[in-house]
Structure formats: C-alpha cells, structure tokens
mmCIF file of C-alpha atoms in Angstrom:
data_model
loop_
_atom_site.group_PDB
_atom_site.id
_atom_site.type_symbol
_atom_site.label_atom_id
_atom_site.label_comp_id
_atom_site.label_asym_id
_atom_site.label_seq_id
_atom_site.Cartn_x
_atom_site.Cartn_y
_atom_site.Cartn_z
ATOM 1 C CA MET A 415 20.092 19.291 7.423
ATOM 2 C CA ALA A 416 23.460 18.107 6.094
ATOM 3 C CA LEU A 417 24.119 14.360 6.041
ATOM 4 C CA PHE A 418 26.731 14.463 8.781
ATOM 5 C CA ASP A 419 25.318 17.071 11.124
ATOM 6 C CA ASP A 420 25.491 16.135 14.798
ATOM 7 C CA ALA A 421 21.713 15.826 14.979
ATOM 8 C CA ASN A 422 21.678 12.958 12.474
ATOM 9 C CA VAL A 423 23.239 10.544 14.977
ATOM 10 C CA LYS A 424 20.290 8.657 16.455
ATOM 11 C CA LEU A 425 21.460 7.517 19.866
ATOM 12 C CA ASP A 426 18.102 6.021 20.773
ATOM 13 C CA VAL A 427 18.424 3.596 17.839
ATOM 14 C CA LEU A 428 22.145 2.971 18.296
ATOM 15 C CA LYS A 429 21.652 1.959 21.932
ATOM 16 C CA LYS A 430 19.306 -0.802 20.746
ATOM 17 C CA ARG A 431 21.097 -1.966 17.595
ATOM 18 C CA ALA A 432 24.817 -1.063 17.613
ATOM 19 C CA TYR A 433 26.660 -4.113 18.950
ATOM 20 C CA ASN A 434 30.285 -5.300 18.740
ATOM 21 C CA TYR A 435 31.645 -3.152 21.618
ATOM 22 C CA ARG A 436 29.407 -0.236 20.655
ATOM 23 C CA TRP A 437 26.372 1.583 22.055
ATOM 24 C CA ALA A 438 24.206 -1.496 22.701
ATOM 25 C CA GLU A 439 26.963 -3.257 24.633
ATOM 26 C CA VAL A 440 28.273 -0.559 26.970
ATOM 27 C CA GLY A 441 26.822 0.692 30.230
ATOM 28 C CA GLU A 442 24.487 3.647 30.547
ATOM 29 C CA GLY A 443 26.265 6.940 29.911
ATOM 30 C CA VAL A 444 29.368 5.342 28.334
ATOM 31 C CA ILE A 445 30.642 6.788 25.036
ATOM 32 C CA PRO A 446 32.073 4.031 22.793
ATOM 33 C CA LEU A 447 34.750 5.173 20.348
ATOM 34 C CA THR A 448 35.378 1.525 19.627
ATOM 35 C CA ALA A 449 34.509 -0.742 16.682
ATOM 36 C CA ALA A 450 34.968 0.556 13.139
ATOM 37 C CA ASP A 451 31.324 1.252 12.371
ATOM 38 C CA PRO A 452 29.740 4.651 11.617
ATOM 39 C CA ASP A 453 27.290 6.248 14.032
ATOM 40 C CA TYR A 454 25.395 7.778 11.104
ATOM 41 C CA PRO A 455 22.422 6.163 9.308
ATOM 42 C CA VAL A 456 23.056 4.830 5.826
ATOM 43 C CA ALA A 457 22.307 6.695 2.612
ATOM 44 C CA PRO A 458 18.550 6.924 1.903
ATOM 45 C CA GLU A 459 18.923 5.162 -1.457
ATOM 46 C CA ILE A 460 19.960 1.963 0.349
ATOM 47 C CA ARG A 461 16.856 1.954 2.504
ATOM 48 C CA GLN A 462 14.617 2.684 -0.480
ATOM 49 C CA ALA A 463 16.145 -0.065 -2.609
ATOM 50 C CA MET A 464 15.582 -2.618 0.127
ATOM 51 C CA MET A 465 11.979 -1.538 0.622
ATOM 52 C CA ASP A 466 11.329 -1.653 -3.119
ATOM 53 C CA TYR A 467 12.746 -5.180 -3.323
ATOM 54 C CA ILE A 468 10.529 -6.594 -0.578
ATOM 55 C CA GLN A 469 7.278 -5.166 -1.971
ATOM 56 C CA ASP A 470 6.579 -8.151 -4.241
ATOM 57 C CA GLY A 471 6.890 -10.515 -1.305
ATOM 58 C CA TYR A 472 9.344 -12.998 -2.855
ATOM 59 C CA PHE A 473 12.648 -14.060 -1.315
ATOM 60 C CA SER A 474 13.620 -16.827 -3.688
ATOM 61 C CA TYR A 475 16.972 -18.529 -4.081
ATOM 62 C CA THR A 476 19.578 -16.400 -5.830
ATOM 63 C CA PRO A 477 22.143 -17.405 -8.479
ATOM 64 C CA LYS A 478 24.850 -19.437 -6.758
ATOM 65 C CA LEU A 479 27.578 -16.994 -7.766
ATOM 66 C CA GLY A 480 25.489 -13.953 -6.865
ATOM 67 C CA PHE A 481 23.340 -11.653 -8.999
ATOM 68 C CA PRO A 482 25.205 -11.003 -12.291
ATOM 69 C CA GLU A 483 24.344 -7.301 -12.090
ATOM 70 C CA PHE A 484 25.880 -7.147 -8.603
ATOM 71 C CA ARG A 485 29.119 -8.740 -9.810
ATOM 72 C CA GLN A 486 29.187 -6.195 -12.632
ATOM 73 C CA SER A 487 28.594 -3.345 -10.178
ATOM 74 C CA ILE A 488 31.537 -4.510 -8.082
ATOM 75 C CA ALA A 489 33.823 -4.695 -11.119
ATOM 76 C CA ARG A 490 32.751 -1.204 -12.271
ATOM 77 C CA ALA A 491 33.369 0.273 -8.826
ATOM 78 C CA LEU A 492 36.785 -1.385 -8.511
ATOM 79 C CA LYS A 493 37.774 0.130 -11.852
ATOM 80 C CA ARG A 494 36.294 3.562 -11.203
ATOM 81 C CA ARG A 495 37.485 4.038 -7.630
ATOM 82 C CA LYS A 496 40.759 2.120 -7.587
ATOM 83 C CA GLY A 497 41.804 1.502 -11.184
ATOM 84 C CA GLU A 498 41.551 -2.268 -10.754
ATOM 85 C CA ASP A 499 40.622 -4.078 -13.961
ATOM 86 C CA ILE A 500 38.762 -7.127 -12.636
ATOM 87 C CA ASP A 501 36.590 -9.422 -14.747
ATOM 88 C CA PRO A 502 33.105 -9.586 -13.130
ATOM 89 C CA GLU A 503 33.198 -13.330 -13.852
ATOM 90 C CA LEU A 504 36.052 -13.546 -11.318
ATOM 91 C CA VAL A 505 34.152 -11.718 -8.559
ATOM 92 C CA LEU A 506 32.333 -13.742 -5.904
ATOM 93 C CA PRO A 507 29.805 -11.973 -3.666
ATOM 94 C CA ILE A 508 30.004 -13.436 -0.169
ATOM 95 C CA ASP A 509 28.632 -12.818 3.307
ATOM 96 C CA SER A 510 31.288 -10.310 4.447
ATOM 97 C CA ALA A 511 34.921 -9.577 3.705
ATOM 98 C CA ALA A 512 35.771 -11.453 6.898
ATOM 99 C CA ARG A 513 34.214 -14.626 5.497
ATOM 100 C CA GLY A 514 36.204 -14.040 2.338
ATOM 101 C CA MET A 515 39.444 -14.083 4.320
ATOM 102 C CA TYR A 516 38.536 -17.461 5.810
ATOM 103 C CA VAL A 517 37.781 -18.821 2.341
ATOM 104 C CA ILE A 518 41.121 -17.602 0.987
ATOM 105 C CA ALA A 519 42.992 -19.195 3.889
ATOM 106 C CA ASP A 520 41.152 -22.453 3.176
ATOM 107 C CA VAL A 521 42.162 -22.298 -0.477
ATOM 108 C CA VAL A 522 45.876 -21.865 0.208
ATOM 109 C CA LEU A 523 46.760 -23.404 3.553
ATOM 110 C CA GLN A 524 47.155 -27.020 4.544
ATOM 111 C CA PRO A 525 47.704 -27.922 8.210
ATOM 112 C CA GLY A 526 51.176 -26.787 9.219
ATOM 113 C CA ASP A 527 51.619 -24.328 6.340
ATOM 114 C CA GLU A 528 52.823 -20.893 7.400
ATOM 115 C CA MET A 529 51.270 -17.517 6.718
ATOM 116 C CA ILE A 530 53.123 -14.283 7.422
ATOM 117 C CA VAL A 531 50.867 -11.948 9.373
ATOM 118 C CA PHE A 532 51.967 -8.413 10.134
ATOM 119 C CA ASP A 533 52.145 -7.382 13.785
ATOM 120 C CA PRO A 534 50.157 -5.254 14.395
ATOM 121 C CA VAL A 535 47.257 -5.851 12.039
ATOM 122 C CA ASP A 536 43.567 -6.732 12.270
ATOM 123 C CA TYR A 537 43.070 -10.063 14.065
ATOM 124 C CA LEU A 538 41.127 -11.634 11.174
ATOM 125 C CA PHE A 539 44.382 -12.379 9.347
ATOM 126 C CA ARG A 540 45.536 -14.478 12.293
ATOM 127 C CA GLU A 541 42.168 -16.096 12.898
ATOM 128 C CA SER A 542 41.569 -17.070 9.272
ATOM 129 C CA CYS A 543 45.004 -18.700 9.128
ATOM 130 C CA LEU A 544 44.424 -20.647 12.343
ATOM 131 C CA ALA A 545 40.956 -21.762 11.213
ATOM 132 C CA ALA A 546 42.524 -23.332 8.117
ATOM 133 C CA GLY A 547 45.056 -25.193 10.261
ATOM 134 C CA GLY A 548 47.909 -22.893 9.320
ATOM 135 C CA LYS A 549 50.705 -21.561 11.490
ATOM 136 C CA VAL A 550 50.892 -17.799 12.014
ATOM 137 C CA VAL A 551 54.335 -16.240 11.635
ATOM 138 C CA LEU A 552 54.273 -12.706 13.016
ATOM 139 C CA PHE A 553 56.312 -10.113 11.163
ATOM 140 C CA PRO A 554 57.051 -7.081 13.381
ATOM 141 C CA ALA A 555 55.645 -4.271 11.231
ATOM 142 C CA LYS A 556 57.398 -1.220 12.614
ATOM 143 C CA LEU A 557 56.882 2.263 11.234
ATOM 144 C CA LYS A 558 59.877 4.049 9.763
ATOM 145 C CA ASP A 559 59.474 7.571 8.380
ATOM 146 C CA GLY A 560 55.718 7.120 8.351
ATOM 147 C CA HIS A 561 55.709 3.822 6.432
ATOM 148 C CA ILE A 562 55.882 0.164 7.366
ATOM 149 C CA ASP A 563 59.511 -0.999 7.278
ATOM 150 C CA LEU A 564 59.648 -4.117 5.089
ATOM 151 C CA SER A 565 63.437 -4.456 5.034
ATOM 152 C CA GLN A 566 63.429 -7.621 7.177
ATOM 153 C CA LEU A 567 60.341 -9.267 5.671
ATOM 154 C CA GLU A 568 62.288 -11.797 3.592
ATOM 155 C CA SER A 569 63.970 -13.222 6.694
ATOM 156 C CA TYR A 570 60.576 -14.428 7.964
ATOM 157 C CA ILE A 571 59.985 -16.617 4.896
ATOM 158 C CA THR A 572 60.673 -20.332 5.417
ATOM 159 C CA PRO A 573 60.166 -23.437 3.240
ATOM 160 C CA LYS A 574 56.735 -23.780 4.881
ATOM 161 C CA THR A 575 55.565 -20.264 4.043
ATOM 162 C CA ARG A 576 52.606 -20.249 1.663
ATOM 163 C CA MET A 577 51.048 -16.797 1.941
ATOM 164 C CA ILE A 578 51.540 -13.200 3.078
ATOM 165 C CA GLY A 579 48.712 -11.111 4.465
ATOM 166 C CA LEU A 580 48.428 -7.595 3.027
ATOM 167 C CA CYS A 581 46.127 -5.088 4.733
ATOM 168 C CA ASN A 582 46.009 -2.029 2.476
ATOM 169 C CA PRO A 583 45.159 0.520 3.823
ATOM 170 C CA HIS A 584 46.598 -0.803 7.047
ATOM 171 C CA ASN A 585 44.483 -1.246 10.165
ATOM 172 C CA PRO A 586 45.357 -0.029 12.810
ATOM 173 C CA TYR A 587 48.166 2.256 11.528
ATOM 174 C CA GLY A 588 46.050 3.921 8.854
ATOM 175 C CA VAL A 589 49.027 4.030 6.476
ATOM 176 C CA LEU A 590 49.077 3.373 2.731
ATOM 177 C CA TYR A 591 51.579 1.221 0.913
ATOM 178 C CA ARG A 592 53.905 2.975 -1.518
ATOM 179 C CA PRO A 593 54.785 1.638 -5.002
ATOM 180 C CA GLU A 594 58.144 0.380 -3.725
ATOM 181 C CA ASP A 595 56.437 -1.416 -0.814
ATOM 182 C CA LEU A 596 54.035 -3.257 -3.112
ATOM 183 C CA GLU A 597 56.850 -4.113 -5.507
ATOM 184 C CA HIS A 598 58.935 -5.525 -2.636
ATOM 185 C CA ILE A 599 56.104 -7.726 -1.377
ATOM 186 C CA MET A 600 55.255 -8.977 -4.868
ATOM 187 C CA SER A 601 58.887 -9.688 -5.715
ATOM 188 C CA LEU A 602 59.237 -11.837 -2.611
ATOM 189 C CA CYS A 603 56.057 -13.714 -3.489
ATOM 190 C CA GLU A 604 57.359 -14.344 -6.992
ATOM 191 C CA LYS A 605 60.755 -15.444 -5.693
ATOM 192 C CA TYR A 606 59.314 -17.913 -3.177
ATOM 193 C CA ASP A 607 56.043 -18.827 -4.961
ATOM 194 C CA LEU A 608 53.741 -17.358 -2.321
ATOM 195 C CA TYR A 609 50.134 -16.196 -2.408
ATOM 196 C CA ILE A 610 48.809 -12.881 -1.129
ATOM 197 C CA MET A 611 45.663 -12.408 0.945
ATOM 198 C CA ASN A 612 44.834 -8.813 0.033
ATOM 199 C CA ASP A 613 42.371 -6.962 2.289
ATOM 200 C CA GLU A 614 41.188 -3.676 0.756
ATOM 201 C CA ILE A 615 38.105 -3.093 2.882
ATOM 202 C CA TRP A 616 39.393 0.369 3.852
ATOM 203 C CA SER A 617 40.300 1.462 0.319
ATOM 204 C CA ASP A 618 37.403 3.937 0.021
ATOM 205 C CA ILE A 619 38.370 5.797 3.197
ATOM 206 C CA ILE A 620 41.405 7.724 1.952
ATOM 207 C CA PHE A 621 42.053 11.233 3.243
ATOM 208 C CA PRO A 622 42.257 13.941 0.560
ATOM 209 C CA GLU A 623 45.994 14.590 0.720
ATOM 210 C CA ASN A 624 46.697 10.936 -0.095
ATOM 211 C CA LYS A 625 46.017 8.506 -2.928
ATOM 212 C CA PHE A 626 45.332 4.791 -2.621
ATOM 213 C CA LEU A 627 47.549 2.503 -4.698
ATOM 214 C CA SER A 628 46.410 -1.083 -5.070
ATOM 215 C CA ILE A 629 48.722 -4.018 -5.565
ATOM 216 C CA TYR A 630 46.919 -4.445 -8.915
ATOM 217 C CA SER A 631 48.887 -1.402 -10.080
ATOM 218 C CA LEU A 632 51.671 -3.960 -10.665
ATOM 219 C CA GLY A 633 49.597 -5.520 -13.450
ATOM 220 C CA ASN A 634 47.006 -8.270 -13.550
ATOM 221 C CA GLU A 635 49.429 -10.897 -14.786
ATOM 222 C CA ARG A 636 51.722 -10.457 -11.786
ATOM 223 C CA CYS A 637 48.674 -10.413 -9.524
ATOM 224 C CA ARG A 638 47.500 -13.889 -10.495
ATOM 225 C CA ARG A 639 48.729 -15.023 -7.060
ATOM 226 C CA VAL A 640 46.603 -12.365 -5.291
ATOM 227 C CA MET A 641 43.185 -13.060 -3.756
ATOM 228 C CA SER A 642 41.400 -9.921 -2.587
ATOM 229 C CA VAL A 643 38.530 -9.116 -0.265
ATOM 230 C CA PHE A 644 36.382 -6.005 -0.222
ATOM 231 C CA GLY A 645 33.327 -5.096 1.815
ATOM 232 C CA PHE A 646 30.721 -2.427 2.323
ATOM 233 C CA SER A 647 30.641 -1.964 6.095
ATOM 234 C CA LYS A 648 33.391 0.632 6.478
ATOM 235 C CA SER A 649 32.442 2.765 3.482
ATOM 236 C CA PHE A 650 28.651 2.556 3.613
ATOM 237 C CA GLY A 651 27.779 1.488 7.179
ATOM 238 C CA ILE A 652 25.990 -1.797 6.390
ATOM 239 C CA ALA A 653 27.975 -4.160 8.631
ATOM 240 C CA GLY A 654 24.811 -5.863 9.855
ATOM 241 C CA LEU A 655 23.916 -6.889 6.309
ATOM 242 C CA ARG A 656 27.121 -8.943 6.012
ATOM 243 C CA ALA A 657 27.943 -8.102 2.408
ATOM 244 C CA GLY A 658 31.351 -8.520 0.834
ATOM 245 C CA CYS A 659 33.194 -10.093 -2.053
ATOM 246 C CA VAL A 660 36.308 -12.029 -3.030
ATOM 247 C CA TYR A 661 38.005 -11.480 -6.363
ATOM 248 C CA THR A 662 41.086 -12.475 -8.295
ATOM 249 C CA THR A 663 42.537 -12.339 -11.799
ATOM 250 C CA ASP A 664 43.234 -16.076 -12.055
ATOM 251 C CA GLU A 665 40.465 -18.428 -13.240
ATOM 252 C CA LYS A 666 41.903 -21.483 -11.476
ATOM 253 C CA LEU A 667 42.186 -19.632 -8.181
ATOM 254 C CA PHE A 668 38.677 -18.291 -8.580
ATOM 255 C CA GLN A 669 37.313 -21.793 -9.031
ATOM 256 C CA ALA A 670 39.122 -22.874 -5.873
ATOM 257 C CA ILE A 671 37.539 -19.922 -4.041
ATOM 258 C CA VAL A 672 34.099 -20.949 -5.265
ATOM 259 C CA ASP A 673 34.680 -24.544 -4.167
ATOM 260 C CA LYS A 674 35.795 -23.570 -0.650
ATOM 261 C CA SER A 675 33.026 -20.989 -0.202
ATOM 262 C CA ALA A 676 30.231 -23.590 -0.375
ATOM 263 C CA VAL A 677 28.164 -21.258 -2.579
ATOM 264 C CA MET A 678 27.451 -24.092 -5.010
ATOM 265 C CA THR A 679 25.307 -25.632 -2.302
ATOM 266 C CA THR A 680 22.698 -23.844 -0.205
ATOM 267 C CA ALA A 681 25.178 -23.782 2.701
ATOM 268 C CA GLY A 682 27.067 -20.729 1.439
ATOM 269 C CA GLY A 683 26.357 -17.435 -0.266
ATOM 270 C CA ILE A 684 24.939 -14.015 0.420
ATOM 271 C CA ALA A 685 21.288 -13.083 0.969
ATOM 272 C CA SER A 686 19.358 -11.492 -1.879
ATOM 273 C CA ILE A 687 18.397 -8.374 0.100
ATOM 274 C CA CYS A 688 22.035 -7.858 1.087
ATOM 275 C CA GLN A 689 23.090 -7.978 -2.555
ATOM 276 C CA VAL A 690 20.426 -5.408 -3.393
ATOM 277 C CA ALA A 691 21.703 -3.113 -0.648
ATOM 278 C CA ALA A 692 25.362 -3.507 -1.585
ATOM 279 C CA MET A 693 24.668 -3.003 -5.295
ATOM 280 C CA THR A 694 22.857 0.223 -4.440
ATOM 281 C CA CYS A 695 25.866 1.324 -2.398
ATOM 282 C CA LEU A 696 28.129 0.983 -5.417
ATOM 283 C CA ASP A 697 25.773 2.331 -8.062
ATOM 284 C CA LYS A 698 24.170 5.247 -6.225
ATOM 285 C CA CYS A 699 25.837 6.094 -2.910
ATOM 286 C CA TYR A 700 29.437 7.126 -3.435
ATOM 287 C CA TYR A 701 28.275 10.719 -3.020
ATOM 288 C CA TRP A 702 27.549 9.699 0.591
ATOM 289 C CA VAL A 703 31.057 8.261 1.000
ATOM 290 C CA ASP A 704 32.622 11.440 -0.358
ATOM 291 C CA ALA A 705 30.598 13.590 2.051
ATOM 292 C CA PHE A 706 31.497 11.206 4.867
ATOM 293 C CA LEU A 707 35.181 11.679 4.024
ATOM 294 C CA GLU A 708 34.850 15.447 4.327
ATOM 295 C CA HIS A 709 33.345 14.981 7.772
ATOM 296 C CA LEU A 710 35.982 12.416 8.767
ATOM 297 C CA THR A 711 38.820 14.688 7.672
ATOM 298 C CA LYS A 712 37.593 17.389 10.052
ATOM 299 C CA ASN A 713 37.215 14.846 12.851
ATOM 300 C CA ARG A 714 40.668 13.417 12.200
ATOM 301 C CA ASP A 715 42.441 16.770 12.204
ATOM 302 C CA TYR A 716 40.619 17.895 15.333
ATOM 303 C CA ALA A 717 41.224 14.652 17.221
ATOM 304 C CA VAL A 718 44.898 14.203 16.300
ATOM 305 C CA GLU A 719 45.686 17.771 17.367
ATOM 306 C CA ARG A 720 43.880 17.347 20.690
ATOM 307 C CA LEU A 721 45.372 13.937 21.435
ATOM 308 C CA ASN A 722 48.921 15.110 20.846
ATOM 309 C CA GLN A 723 48.345 17.954 23.296
ATOM 310 C CA MET A 724 47.408 15.511 26.060
ATOM 311 C CA PRO A 725 50.423 14.669 28.245
ATOM 312 C CA GLY A 726 51.664 11.129 27.755
ATOM 313 C CA LEU A 727 49.913 10.450 24.433
ATOM 314 C CA VAL A 728 51.314 10.205 20.907
ATOM 315 C CA ALA A 729 48.769 9.914 18.086
ATOM 316 C CA TYR A 730 49.530 9.057 14.466
ATOM 317 C CA LYS A 731 47.811 11.100 11.769
ATOM 318 C CA PRO A 732 46.326 8.414 9.526
ATOM 319 C CA GLN A 733 46.439 8.576 5.740
ATOM 320 C CA ALA A 734 43.353 6.352 5.563
ATOM 321 C CA THR A 735 40.649 4.675 7.704
ATOM 322 C CA TYR A 736 38.655 6.433 10.429
ATOM 323 C CA LEU A 737 40.811 4.957 13.167
ATOM 324 C CA LEU A 738 43.440 6.657 15.298
ATOM 325 C CA TYR A 739 46.334 4.610 16.677
ATOM 326 C CA VAL A 740 47.578 6.155 19.904
ATOM 327 C CA ASP A 741 50.673 5.359 21.986
ATOM 328 C CA VAL A 742 49.827 5.225 25.717
ATOM 329 C CA SER A 743 52.934 3.329 26.841
ATOM 330 C CA SER A 744 54.222 6.264 28.905
ATOM 331 C CA PHE A 745 51.706 5.395 31.644
ATOM 332 C CA GLY A 746 53.401 2.090 32.426
ATOM 333 C CA MET A 747 50.167 0.139 31.997
ATOM 334 C CA THR A 748 49.026 -2.529 29.601
ATOM 335 C CA SER A 749 46.642 -1.416 26.887
ATOM 336 C CA VAL A 750 43.778 -3.267 28.573
ATOM 337 C CA GLU A 751 44.540 -1.657 31.926
ATOM 338 C CA PHE A 752 44.454 1.761 30.283
ATOM 339 C CA THR A 753 41.147 1.198 28.473
ATOM 340 C CA ASP A 754 39.590 -0.407 31.568
ATOM 341 C CA TYR A 755 40.595 2.634 33.596
ATOM 342 C CA MET A 756 38.963 5.023 31.143
ATOM 343 C CA GLN A 757 35.749 3.029 30.978
ATOM 344 C CA GLU A 758 35.510 2.778 34.768
ATOM 345 C CA HIS A 759 36.530 6.307 35.734
ATOM 346 C CA VAL A 760 35.270 8.539 32.890
ATOM 347 C CA LYS A 761 32.801 6.289 31.026
ATOM 348 C CA LEU A 762 34.776 6.189 27.788
ATOM 349 C CA ALA A 763 35.137 2.902 25.886
ATOM 350 C CA LEU A 764 38.163 2.480 23.611
ATOM 351 C CA VAL A 765 39.792 -0.475 21.832
ATOM 352 C CA SER A 766 42.922 -1.775 23.509
ATOM 353 C CA GLY A 767 46.057 -2.868 21.748
ATOM 354 C CA GLY A 768 47.660 -6.196 22.558
ATOM 355 C CA GLU A 769 47.328 -9.793 21.431
ATOM 356 C CA LYS A 770 43.517 -10.009 21.199
ATOM 357 C CA PHE A 771 42.826 -7.528 18.418
ATOM 358 C CA PHE A 772 46.074 -6.592 16.659
ATOM 359 C CA GLY A 773 48.917 -8.763 17.956
ATOM 360 C CA PRO A 774 51.592 -8.359 20.638
ATOM 361 C CA GLY A 775 53.274 -5.552 18.723
ATOM 362 C CA SER A 776 50.330 -3.297 19.566
ATOM 363 C CA GLU A 777 50.825 -3.557 23.311
ATOM 364 C CA GLY A 778 51.026 -0.065 24.793
ATOM 365 C CA TYR A 779 48.655 1.374 22.172
ATOM 366 C CA ILE A 780 44.930 2.044 21.920
ATOM 367 C CA ARG A 781 42.681 2.564 18.907
ATOM 368 C CA ILE A 782 39.999 5.243 18.654
ATOM 369 C CA CYS A 783 37.174 5.309 16.101
ATOM 370 C CA ILE A 784 36.229 8.800 14.872
ATOM 371 C CA ALA A 785 33.233 7.818 12.691
ATOM 372 C CA THR A 786 30.805 9.732 14.848
ATOM 373 C CA SER A 787 29.501 13.267 15.238
ATOM 374 C CA HIS A 788 31.833 16.095 16.146
ATOM 375 C CA ALA A 789 29.892 16.589 19.376
ATOM 376 C CA ILE A 790 30.284 12.963 20.488
ATOM 377 C CA LEU A 791 33.948 12.922 19.504
ATOM 378 C CA ALA A 792 34.600 16.145 21.408
ATOM 379 C CA GLU A 793 32.852 14.792 24.513
ATOM 380 C CA GLY A 794 34.823 11.556 24.239
ATOM 381 C CA LEU A 795 38.114 13.433 24.042
ATOM 382 C CA ASP A 796 37.060 15.634 26.975
ATOM 383 C CA ARG A 797 36.556 12.472 28.985
ATOM 384 C CA LEU A 798 39.892 11.065 27.872
ATOM 385 C CA GLU A 799 41.621 14.281 28.891
ATOM 386 C CA LYS A 800 39.931 14.119 32.276
ATOM 387 C CA GLY A 801 40.878 10.467 32.707
ATOM 388 C CA ILE A 802 44.507 11.168 31.841
ATOM 389 C CA ALA A 803 44.643 13.965 34.419
ATOM 390 C CA MET A 804 43.278 11.572 37.049
ATOM 391 C CA LEU A 805 45.703 8.860 36.030
ATOM 392 C CA ARG A 806 48.729 11.154 36.074
ATOM 393 C CA LYS A 807 47.753 12.392 39.521
ATOM 394 C CA GLU A 808 47.455 8.820 40.819
ATOM 395 C CA LYS A 809 50.867 7.966 39.382
ATOM 396 C CA GLY A 810 52.490 11.159 40.665
ATOM 397 C CA LEU A 811 53.216 12.403 37.176
ATOM 398 C CA THR A 812 51.857 15.927 37.725
#
C-alpha cells in the first residue's frame, strides 16, 4: 500500500487524538478540513526511533541548548533543502516554532514598541507581539498579480517600529516571496534599523512548479537582523511533539534568544524524545515529505478546480502550503456565519477568516486544509457544494 492511499487515514485514531478544531473536537459525522495538520500517520522511521530511544529506560536532562547532533541535523537540512548557510552553534531547538516566535518578540520588543504584522497572516505574529507588550500595526497585504503588494509598506513604519513579521511561504495565501519582494523588505529594515521575525515553517511544502527563496538568499551579513523559526509539524506531522527551532546568523542576537528562551534553566527547552523524533525527520524522512507533496499536488489541483466551479466561490491556487484560501464574500455573510452554516447544515468544518485567525483583512474568506485523503477531500467538497446550493436557494440566488 502506498504511503498516501486513502486507506492509510486512520479515522478511529484521529477521532481520539486529533484536536485543535479537528476530528476529536467536532461532532459525530462532521468532516474537518480545518487546522493545518495531516490526517496521515507519520513516517515509520520516526516511530521506530522513538521506540529505540525509550528501550534503555532513561529520560535524563538534555544539554541546555539541545542535542549537538540535532542542531547539526537542522543546519544540514536548512542548507540542503533551502540553501541557508546557518552555523549549528546559532541554532536553538525549542518546543515549537510558535514558542520561537514568542521568544523573538521578547528579544526585540519593549512595551509600546511597534511590530508590522501583515493582514491577513497567521495570528501567532499578532499574539507574540502582544505578549511582549508590543503594539501591532496591521499592514493590508493585498494580492496584486498573484503576489503580495508591498508598495505601501514603508508608509506603515513609524519611529516606534522595531520589527516586521515575514511569513514565507505565506499563510493563508500560499504565495511565495519573489527576490524583489525580499530585497524591498530588507532594504526598509536596513534603512530604518528594524528586525525581521522570519517564519519558514511552510518552506518544505512547495508545489513542484515553484521554488522557495529564503530571505537568506540576500546573504548572511545582511540577514544579521533576521531571527527565523522553523518547525516539523507541517512537513512531518508531529505537531503533538512540539518540536521547533530558532536560528540566526548573529551571535549577539542568538545569545539574546537563549536568554529569553529560559533554556539555561530547567524552565525552558525541548524534551529529549521530541529531539530524537525531529532529528529523525530531518535525517531519514524527507522521502516521506516528497511523497506527501505528490499527493498534495493532486489534492490541490482537484480541489481548486472544483471550488472555482461552485457558484459564488473564488479559490486561489497556492504556490505552497496545503491550505486553500477561498473568497466567499458573494454570499453577504461574515466568514464565521458561512462556516457555521456549513457545519450545521452539511456537517463540514472549515476555518473562517476574520480577526480571530488571520486579521480583519481576511473577512469574507475561508481556509480549507487539503492534507487528507482524496476520498475525504472529495466528500468534504461534495458537502460544501450541497451547502452552497442550499444557501443560494435560501438567499434567492438560484
């Protein structure tokens, strides 16, 4: 049986273990195309490595900065997969990329400092800024010719601005930044002495007709003001293990990251078994990611075509991520009203746009996760089609 055959999705397990708006949190019979988490079990090498590690029965303290071999694995993978030349001594394993974003915000922001957060973008940019006492300045990130229009970005910089959030690939749009986009952002940061919170958690999920370009393509010296996060949940499906890392090219910034992370005490850090799992991901399981991408490409093409045939919907074809961003504004409802309607009437759970998840600029949109089997995706889209027909009839649109 191939890795991503329909039969490999174990719904009996998912309904007990898959939380965060997924199978374990929805009502009986509901299909959740919600949180960005695969429905497929992880690569067998990950399970075996974890079982091998526990056999001796010791779960001792780990090195405060993480296992050296894990830091080296991260640096090798960053170089091999993305062309980023990062010193393993400047890589800090941490308990999730999300935690890394909070640490970065703590490093840079003092109460009242401003951080430019794109609107829409994943809510963790906003939340990490607020947790550090910063002020969020929303930049309306509109698409123009399939790319985020940065022409007005400079006008959102004030004397209080300290950092810009960069989500590359972008969630929820699924777009990649071009060389000129990265150059523009970096030039502004150099002009105004700003830092960059760089989230690359989606950088392994790039569809075959596209190529990921990291901000590190501008050179390590220029990127001394960049602090990056990467994780293993999107690529390898180990969200529950809470494994991630923060890295930079500047020794002083790295020390500040270490200080704010609390890893030098027993209050911070990442569990030993999680490091073992994540190291195995990087060293042995990219074949799984590549096969997953083949499956996702088929799901994406199928879903985008179907969605754009449904009256009232407009779906972007993402360059990256396994998320579809869909315009539902033609129905004259808020995003939450639309998703509530689908869950109630056709038992389909979706992620709503709006302030909660992506910012006010995402109002009138929904997000759909396609990291599931073809059969489940097809059934979900059948339900959506049925729900839209019901909705249009209610509104007198047919």
